[in-house]
Every structure is written in structure tokens, then in C-alpha cells.
Amino acid sequence: MAMKVGVSDLCHLVIPVVLSLLLSSHYFAKADNEIGKPLIIKTCTQTKFPDVCTSVLESDPRSSSANLTGLSRIGLELTATKVNETTAEAYKLLINATEYYQWSMRSACFYEYNSSVHQIYKGLEYFDQRKYHKANEVVFLVNGDIHTCSTRDVPELTGTNTLLSKFTADLQTILHQLH
């Protein structure tokens, strides 16, 4: 038994499907093009430490006009800057140590941060080559270095270690969205 389908019946079936596809693709395109504070909030709510993520990304004025790729790059750059600053601070602590135990703890932190400087710049290179998974691996290693320093008895670096540890964990989540 053959079924007769007229042109108007076909239009009633096809038009809603086509409209649905067009509207949903417009919605997804709009979401992909989201920038600024709404994107920062949307992105950071998916991380483990959303307040840290939001605070760090909003501290850079470029974030207000960045897309997800831009936010990721800014996050890497902010991490590189903070790692460089902390390496210099760890070095000053090291050379001003007054006893061996203090020197050995500070030496370990200096070593970890100094290692992270090279790594984070390698991560930026990977990022620029669109090797986001490799950049993410680098951030994972940097996070490990920071964690190692945080297990040392260097109270002067506790605040920085905590902030960087949380932000690099969040940055891994953000970078994961790119690949």
C-alpha cells in the first residue's frame, strides 16, 4: 500500500526540521563567539576554583574582549608572569637563608619555580602552534612543580603557591575545552 504525500505535507515536515537546525546552529555559533565577562563567568564556573579563575582572568584588561582561545592564552601569559616573579622571589629568599634547613627548603622551591619558567614558555609555544593538549600537559607539570614547593617549609611562598596551584588547575580545565 503506497502512501501519498503532497507538497504541502512535505513542507509541514521539512520546514520545522530546517528551522530547528538553523536556530540551533545560530545558538551554538553565538555561544562560540561569546566574549568578555559573560565568557569568563561561563568558563570559570566549569573549573574547580571559579572565584580564583574569575579573579585572575578579570585582572587582565584584555580578557574583556577575548574569546575562549584568547582567555586561554591570557591565562598562560599570566601564569608565566607570576612564575617569573615567584622565581625571583624564591631566589632572594634562597640567598638570604640564615641556616642550612632554611636554605635547603628555599633551594627546592627555587629549583621548582626555575624549572617552571622554561616549561611555561614551552607551553606558550605549543599553544601558538595550536597544540593545546601539549600546552595543557605543560600546565599540569607546572602545577606539579608548584605543589612540590608548597610541601616545603617556605611560608613566604604559601600565598603564591596556593593561588598558582588553584589557577593552573583551572587553566588545565580551560585548555581542555580547546581540544
C-alpha positions as protocol buffer text, in pm:
chain_id: "A"
residue {
  index: 1
  type: MET
  ca { x: 0 y: 0 z: 0 }
}
residue {
  index: 2
  type: ALA
  ca { x: 155 y: 325 z: -115 }
}
residue {
  index: 3
  type: MET
  ca { x: 122 y: 641 z: 83 }
}
residue {
  index: 4
  type: LYS
  ca { x: 57 y: 967 z: -99 }
}
residue {
  index: 5
  type: VAL
  ca { x: 247 y: 1264 z: 33 }
}
residue {
  index: 6
  type: GLY
  ca { x: 161 y: 1601 z: -110 }
}
residue {
  index: 7
  type: VAL
  ca { x: 388 y: 1904 z: -137 }
}
residue {
  index: 8
  type: SER
  ca { x: 210 y: 2079 z: 150 }
}
residue {
  index: 9
  type: ASP
  ca { x: 253 y: 1771 z: 372 }
}
residue {
  index: 10
  type: LEU
  ca { x: 622 y: 1763 z: 287 }
}
residue {
  index: 11
  type: CYS
  ca { x: 657 y: 2133 z: 367 }
}
residue {
  index: 12
  type: HIS
  ca { x: 497 y: 2074 z: 707 }
}
residue {
  index: 13
  type: LEU
  ca { x: 762 y: 1814 z: 779 }
}
residue {
  index: 14
  type: VAL
  ca { x: 1070 y: 1972 z: 626 }
}
residue {
  index: 15
  type: ILE
  ca { x: 1030 y: 2337 z: 726 }
}
residue {
  index: 16
  type: PRO
  ca { x: 1023 y: 2274 z: 1105 }
}
residue {
  index: 17
  type: VAL
  ca { x: 1329 y: 2049 z: 1079 }
}
residue {
  index: 18
  type: VAL
  ca { x: 1523 y: 2305 z: 873 }
}
residue {
  index: 19
  type: LEU
  ca { x: 1422 y: 2589 z: 1105 }
}
residue {
  index: 20
  type: SER
  ca { x: 1523 y: 2385 z: 1406 }
}
residue {
  index: 21
  type: LEU
  ca { x: 1866 y: 2315 z: 1257 }
}
residue {
  index: 22
  type: LEU
  ca { x: 1919 y: 2678 z: 1160 }
}
residue {
  index: 23
  type: LEU
  ca { x: 1820 y: 2809 z: 1502 }
}
residue {
  index: 24
  type: SER
  ca { x: 2031 y: 2558 z: 1691 }
}
residue {
  index: 25
  type: SER
  ca { x: 2337 y: 2629 z: 1474 }
}
residue {
  index: 26
  type: HIS
  ca { x: 2281 y: 3002 z: 1533 }
}
residue {
  index: 27
  type: TYR
  ca { x: 2267 y: 2938 z: 1908 }
}
residue {
  index: 28
  type: PHE
  ca { x: 2591 y: 2740 z: 1904 }
}
residue {
  index: 29
  type: ALA
  ca { x: 2764 y: 2996 z: 1683 }
}
residue {
  index: 30
  type: LYS
  ca { x: 2658 y: 3268 z: 1926 }
}
residue {
  index: 31
  type: ALA
  ca { x: 2795 y: 3066 z: 2221 }
}
residue {
  index: 32
  type: ASP
  ca { x: 3126 y: 3015 z: 2040 }
}
residue {
  index: 33
  type: ASN
  ca { x: 3153 y: 3388 z: 1976 }
}
residue {
  index: 34
  type: GLU
  ca { x: 3083 y: 3486 z: 2335 }
}
residue {
  index: 35
  type: ILE
  ca { x: 3345 y: 3721 z: 2483 }
}
residue {
  index: 36
  type: GLY
  ca { x: 3426 y: 3923 z: 2791 }
}
residue {
  index: 37
  type: LYS
  ca { x: 3275 y: 3891 z: 3137 }
}
residue {
  index: 38
  type: PRO
  ca { x: 2993 y: 3653 z: 3032 }
}
residue {
  index: 39
  type: LEU
  ca { x: 3250 y: 3417 z: 2880 }
}
residue {
  index: 40
  type: ILE
  ca { x: 3481 y: 3445 z: 3182 }
}
residue {
  index: 41
  type: ILE
  ca { x: 3194 y: 3357 z: 3417 }
}
residue {
  index: 42
  type: LYS
  ca { x: 3070 y: 3075 z: 3193 }
}
residue {
  index: 43
  type: THR
  ca { x: 3422 y: 2935 z: 3155 }
}
residue {
  index: 44
  type: CYS
  ca { x: 3526 y: 2972 z: 3518 }
}
residue {
  index: 45
  type: THR
  ca { x: 3209 y: 2811 z: 3658 }
}
residue {
  index: 46
  type: GLN
  ca { x: 3330 y: 2490 z: 3493 }
}
residue {
  index: 47
  type: THR
  ca { x: 3657 y: 2497 z: 3689 }
}
residue {
  index: 48
  type: LYS
  ca { x: 3743 y: 2370 z: 4036 }
}
residue {
  index: 49
  type: PHE
  ca { x: 3815 y: 2718 z: 4175 }
}
residue {
  index: 50
  type: PRO
  ca { x: 3577 y: 2955 z: 3991 }
}
residue {
  index: 51
  type: ASP
  ca { x: 3648 y: 3255 z: 4215 }
}
residue {
  index: 52
  type: VAL
  ca { x: 4024 y: 3227 z: 4158 }
}
residue {
  index: 53
  type: CYS
  ca { x: 3974 y: 3172 z: 3786 }
}
residue {
  index: 54
  type: THR
  ca { x: 3744 y: 3474 z: 3751 }
}
residue {
  index: 55
  type: SER
  ca { x: 3963 y: 3699 z: 3965 }
}
residue {
  index: 56
  type: VAL
  ca { x: 4283 y: 3615 z: 3779 }
}
residue {
  index: 57
  type: LEU
  ca { x: 4134 y: 3645 z: 3429 }
}
residue {
  index: 58
  type: GLU
  ca { x: 3949 y: 3967 z: 3511 }
}
residue {
  index: 59
  type: SER
  ca { x: 4276 y: 4116 z: 3641 }
}
residue {
  index: 60
  type: ASP
  ca { x: 4393 y: 4144 z: 3280 }
}
residue {
  index: 61
  type: PRO
  ca { x: 4204 y: 4408 z: 3076 }
}
residue {
  index: 62
  type: ARG
  ca { x: 4249 y: 4205 z: 2756 }
}
residue {
  index: 63
  type: SER
  ca { x: 4009 y: 3945 z: 2896 }
}
residue {
  index: 64
  type: SER
  ca { x: 3715 y: 4182 z: 2846 }
}
residue {
  index: 65
  type: SER
  ca { x: 3736 y: 4134 z: 2469 }
}
residue {
  index: 66
  type: ALA
  ca { x: 3878 y: 3781 z: 2449 }
}
residue {
  index: 67
  type: ASN
  ca { x: 3717 y: 3465 z: 2321 }
}
residue {
  index: 68
  type: LEU
  ca { x: 3792 y: 3125 z: 2476 }
}
residue {
  index: 69
  type: THR
  ca { x: 4120 y: 3088 z: 2288 }
}
residue {
  index: 70
  type: GLY
  ca { x: 4222 y: 3438 z: 2393 }
}
residue {
  index: 71
  type: LEU
  ca { x: 4132 y: 3370 z: 2757 }
}
residue {
  index: 72
  type: SER
  ca { x: 4346 y: 3057 z: 2746 }
}
residue {
  index: 73
  type: ARG
  ca { x: 4641 y: 3248 z: 2605 }
}
residue {
  index: 74
  type: ILE
  ca { x: 4598 y: 3524 z: 2863 }
}
residue {
  index: 75
  type: GLY
  ca { x: 4585 y: 3260 z: 3137 }
}
residue {
  index: 76
  type: LEU
  ca { x: 4912 y: 3111 z: 3015 }
}
residue {
  index: 77
  type: GLU
  ca { x: 5075 y: 3454 z: 2997 }
}
residue {
  index: 78
  type: LEU
  ca { x: 4956 y: 3548 z: 3347 }
}
residue {
  index: 79
  type: THR
  ca { x: 5093 y: 3218 z: 3475 }
}
residue {
  index: 80
  type: ALA
  ca { x: 5428 y: 3284 z: 3305 }
}
residue {
  index: 81
  type: THR
  ca { x: 5447 y: 3630 z: 3461 }
}
residue {
  index: 82
  type: LYS
  ca { x: 5363 y: 3503 z: 3810 }
}
residue {
  index: 83
  type: VAL
  ca { x: 5605 y: 3210 z: 3779 }
}
residue {
  index: 84
  type: ASN
  ca { x: 5884 y: 3451 z: 3674 }
}
residue {
  index: 85
  type: GLU
  ca { x: 5808 y: 3684 z: 3964 }
}
residue {
  index: 86
  type: THR
  ca { x: 5798 y: 3396 z: 4211 }
}
residue {
  index: 87
  type: THR
  ca { x: 6126 y: 3255 z: 4079 }
}
residue {
  index: 88
  type: ALA
  ca { x: 6291 y: 3590 z: 4153 }
}
residue {
  index: 89
  type: GLU
  ca { x: 6131 y: 3598 z: 4498 }
}
residue {
  index: 90
  type: ALA
  ca { x: 6242 y: 3239 z: 4569 }
}
residue {
  index: 91
  type: TYR
  ca { x: 6596 y: 3329 z: 4466 }
}
residue {
  index: 92
  type: LYS
  ca { x: 6605 y: 3626 z: 4704 }
}
residue {
  index: 93
  type: LEU
  ca { x: 6477 y: 3401 z: 4983 }
}
residue {
  index: 94
  type: LEU
  ca { x: 6742 y: 3143 z: 4897 }
}
residue {
  index: 95
  type: ILE
  ca { x: 7038 y: 3381 z: 4906 }
}
residue {
  index: 96
  type: ASN
  ca { x: 6915 y: 3531 z: 5232 }
}
residue {
  index: 97
  type: ALA
  ca { x: 6879 y: 3199 z: 5413 }
}
residue {
  index: 98
  type: THR
  ca { x: 7049 y: 3203 z: 5751 }
}
residue {
  index: 99
  type: GLU
  ca { x: 7065 y: 2832 z: 5823 }
}
residue {
  index: 100
  type: TYR
  ca { x: 7105 y: 2511 z: 5623 }
}
residue {
  index: 101
  type: TYR
  ca { x: 6750 y: 2378 z: 5672 }
}
residue {
  index: 102
  type: GLN
  ca { x: 6604 y: 2708 z: 5558 }
}
residue {
  index: 103
  type: TRP
  ca { x: 6845 y: 2715 z: 5262 }
}
residue {
  index: 104
  type: SER
  ca { x: 6754 y: 2359 z: 5155 }
}
residue {
  index: 105
  type: MET
  ca { x: 6377 y: 2428 z: 5166 }
}
residue {
  index: 106
  type: ARG
  ca { x: 6415 y: 2752 z: 4975 }
}
residue {
  index: 107
  type: SER
  ca { x: 6654 y: 2588 z: 4731 }
}
residue {
  index: 108
  type: ALA
  ca { x: 6393 y: 2324 z: 4648 }
}
residue {
  index: 109
  type: CYS
  ca { x: 6132 y: 2592 z: 4579 }
}
residue {
  index: 110
  type: PHE
  ca { x: 6371 y: 2795 z: 4369 }
}
residue {
  index: 111
  type: TYR
  ca { x: 6454 y: 2486 z: 4166 }
}
residue {
  index: 112
  type: GLU
  ca { x: 6084 y: 2403 z: 4109 }
}
residue {
  index: 113
  type: TYR
  ca { x: 5995 y: 2754 z: 4003 }
}
residue {
  index: 114
  type: ASN
  ca { x: 6305 y: 2794 z: 3789 }
}
residue {
  index: 115
  type: SER
  ca { x: 6210 y: 2472 z: 3610 }
}
residue {
  index: 116
  type: SER
  ca { x: 5855 y: 2604 z: 3564 }
}
residue {
  index: 117
  type: VAL
  ca { x: 5978 y: 2917 z: 3386 }
}
residue {
  index: 118
  type: HIS
  ca { x: 6121 y: 2712 z: 3099 }
}
residue {
  index: 119
  type: GLN
  ca { x: 5817 y: 2484 z: 3094 }
}
residue {
  index: 120
  type: ILE
  ca { x: 5554 y: 2758 z: 3079 }
}
residue {
  index: 121
  type: TYR
  ca { x: 5729 y: 2927 z: 2787 }
}
residue {
  index: 122
  type: LYS
  ca { x: 5735 y: 2591 z: 2610 }
}
residue {
  index: 123
  type: GLY
  ca { x: 5362 y: 2572 z: 2683 }
}
residue {
  index: 124
  type: LEU
  ca { x: 5312 y: 2910 z: 2516 }
}
residue {
  index: 125
  type: GLU
  ca { x: 5499 y: 2781 z: 2211 }
}
residue {
  index: 126
  type: TYR
  ca { x: 5274 y: 2475 z: 2198 }
}
residue {
  index: 127
  type: PHE
  ca { x: 4971 y: 2698 z: 2235 }
}
residue {
  index: 128
  type: ASP
  ca { x: 5080 y: 2917 z: 1944 }
}
residue {
  index: 129
  type: GLN
  ca { x: 5122 y: 2601 z: 1736 }
}
residue {
  index: 130
  type: ARG
  ca { x: 4764 y: 2508 z: 1833 }
}
residue {
  index: 131
  type: LYS
  ca { x: 4891 y: 2205 z: 2020 }
}
residue {
  index: 132
  type: TYR
  ca { x: 4653 y: 2273 z: 2305 }
}
residue {
  index: 133
  type: HIS
  ca { x: 4685 y: 1925 z: 2454 }
}
residue {
  index: 134
  type: LYS
  ca { x: 5063 y: 1973 z: 2479 }
}
residue {
  index: 135
  type: ALA
  ca { x: 5016 y: 2317 z: 2639 }
}
residue {
  index: 136
  type: ASN
  ca { x: 4778 y: 2152 z: 2885 }
}
residue {
  index: 137
  type: GLU
  ca { x: 5040 y: 1887 z: 2968 }
}
residue {
  index: 138
  type: VAL
  ca { x: 5291 y: 2164 z: 3040 }
}
residue {
  index: 139
  type: VAL
  ca { x: 5047 y: 2340 z: 3274 }
}
residue {
  index: 140
  type: PHE
  ca { x: 5000 y: 2005 z: 3451 }
}
residue {
  index: 141
  type: LEU
  ca { x: 5379 y: 1983 z: 3505 }
}
residue {
  index: 142
  type: VAL
  ca { x: 5397 y: 2343 z: 3627 }
}
residue {
  index: 143
  type: ASN
  ca { x: 5114 y: 2268 z: 3870 }
}
residue {
  index: 144
  type: GLY
  ca { x: 5317 y: 1973 z: 3998 }
}
residue {
  index: 145
  type: ASP
  ca { x: 5624 y: 2193 z: 4050 }
}
residue {
  index: 146
  type: ILE
  ca { x: 5416 y: 2444 z: 4244 }
}
residue {
  index: 147
  type: HIS
  ca { x: 5268 y: 2164 z: 4454 }
}
residue {
  index: 148
  type: THR
  ca { x: 5617 y: 2033 z: 4531 }
}
residue {
  index: 149
  type: CYS
  ca { x: 5723 y: 2377 z: 4652 }
}
residue {
  index: 150
  type: SER
  ca { x: 5409 y: 2403 z: 4865 }
}
residue {
  index: 151
  type: THR
  ca { x: 5517 y: 2089 z: 5054 }
}
residue {
  index: 152
  type: ARG
  ca { x: 5840 y: 2262 z: 5158 }
}
residue {
  index: 153
  type: ASP
  ca { x: 5868 y: 2475 z: 5467 }
}
residue {
  index: 154
  type: VAL
  ca { x: 5878 y: 2814 z: 5292 }
}
residue {
  index: 155
  type: PRO
  ca { x: 5595 y: 3016 z: 5449 }
}
residue {
  index: 156
  type: GLU
  ca { x: 5688 y: 3327 z: 5246 }
}
residue {
  index: 157
  type: LEU
  ca { x: 5563 y: 3148 z: 4932 }
}
residue {
  index: 158
  type: THR
  ca { x: 5246 y: 2992 z: 5076 }
}
residue {
  index: 159
  type: GLY
  ca { x: 5005 y: 3252 z: 4934 }
}
residue {
  index: 160
  type: THR
  ca { x: 5160 y: 3248 z: 4589 }
}
residue {
  index: 161
  type: ASN
  ca { x: 5178 y: 2868 z: 4585 }
}
residue {
  index: 162
  type: THR
  ca { x: 4809 y: 2843 z: 4675 }
}
residue {
  index: 163
  type: LEU
  ca { x: 4699 y: 3095 z: 4413 }
}
residue {
  index: 164
  type: LEU
  ca { x: 4913 y: 2945 z: 4136 }
}
residue {
  index: 165
  type: SER
  ca { x: 4820 y: 2590 z: 4228 }
}
residue {
  index: 166
  type: LYS
  ca { x: 4449 y: 2671 z: 4204 }
}
residue {
  index: 167
  type: PHE
  ca { x: 4478 y: 2881 z: 3890 }
}
residue {
  index: 168
  type: THR
  ca { x: 4692 y: 2630 z: 3700 }
}
residue {
  index: 169
  type: ALA
  ca { x: 4439 y: 2359 z: 3787 }
}
residue {
  index: 170
  type: ASP
  ca { x: 4167 y: 2585 z: 3646 }
}
residue {
  index: 171
  type: LEU
  ca { x: 4378 y: 2667 z: 3342 }
}
residue {
  index: 172
  type: GLN
  ca { x: 4403 y: 2297 z: 3264 }
}
residue {
  index: 173
  type: THR
  ca { x: 4023 y: 2280 z: 3258 }
}
residue {
  index: 174
  type: ILE
  ca { x: 4005 y: 2583 z: 3029 }
}
residue {
  index: 175
  type: LEU
  ca { x: 4270 y: 2449 z: 2792 }
}
residue {
  index: 176
  type: HIS
  ca { x: 4091 y: 2115 z: 2781 }
}
residue {
  index: 177
  type: GLN
  ca { x: 3793 y: 2294 z: 2625 }
}
residue {
  index: 178
  type: LEU
  ca { x: 4008 y: 2387 z: 2325 }
}
residue {
  index: 179
  type: HIS
  ca { x: 4087 y: 2031 z: 2216 }
}
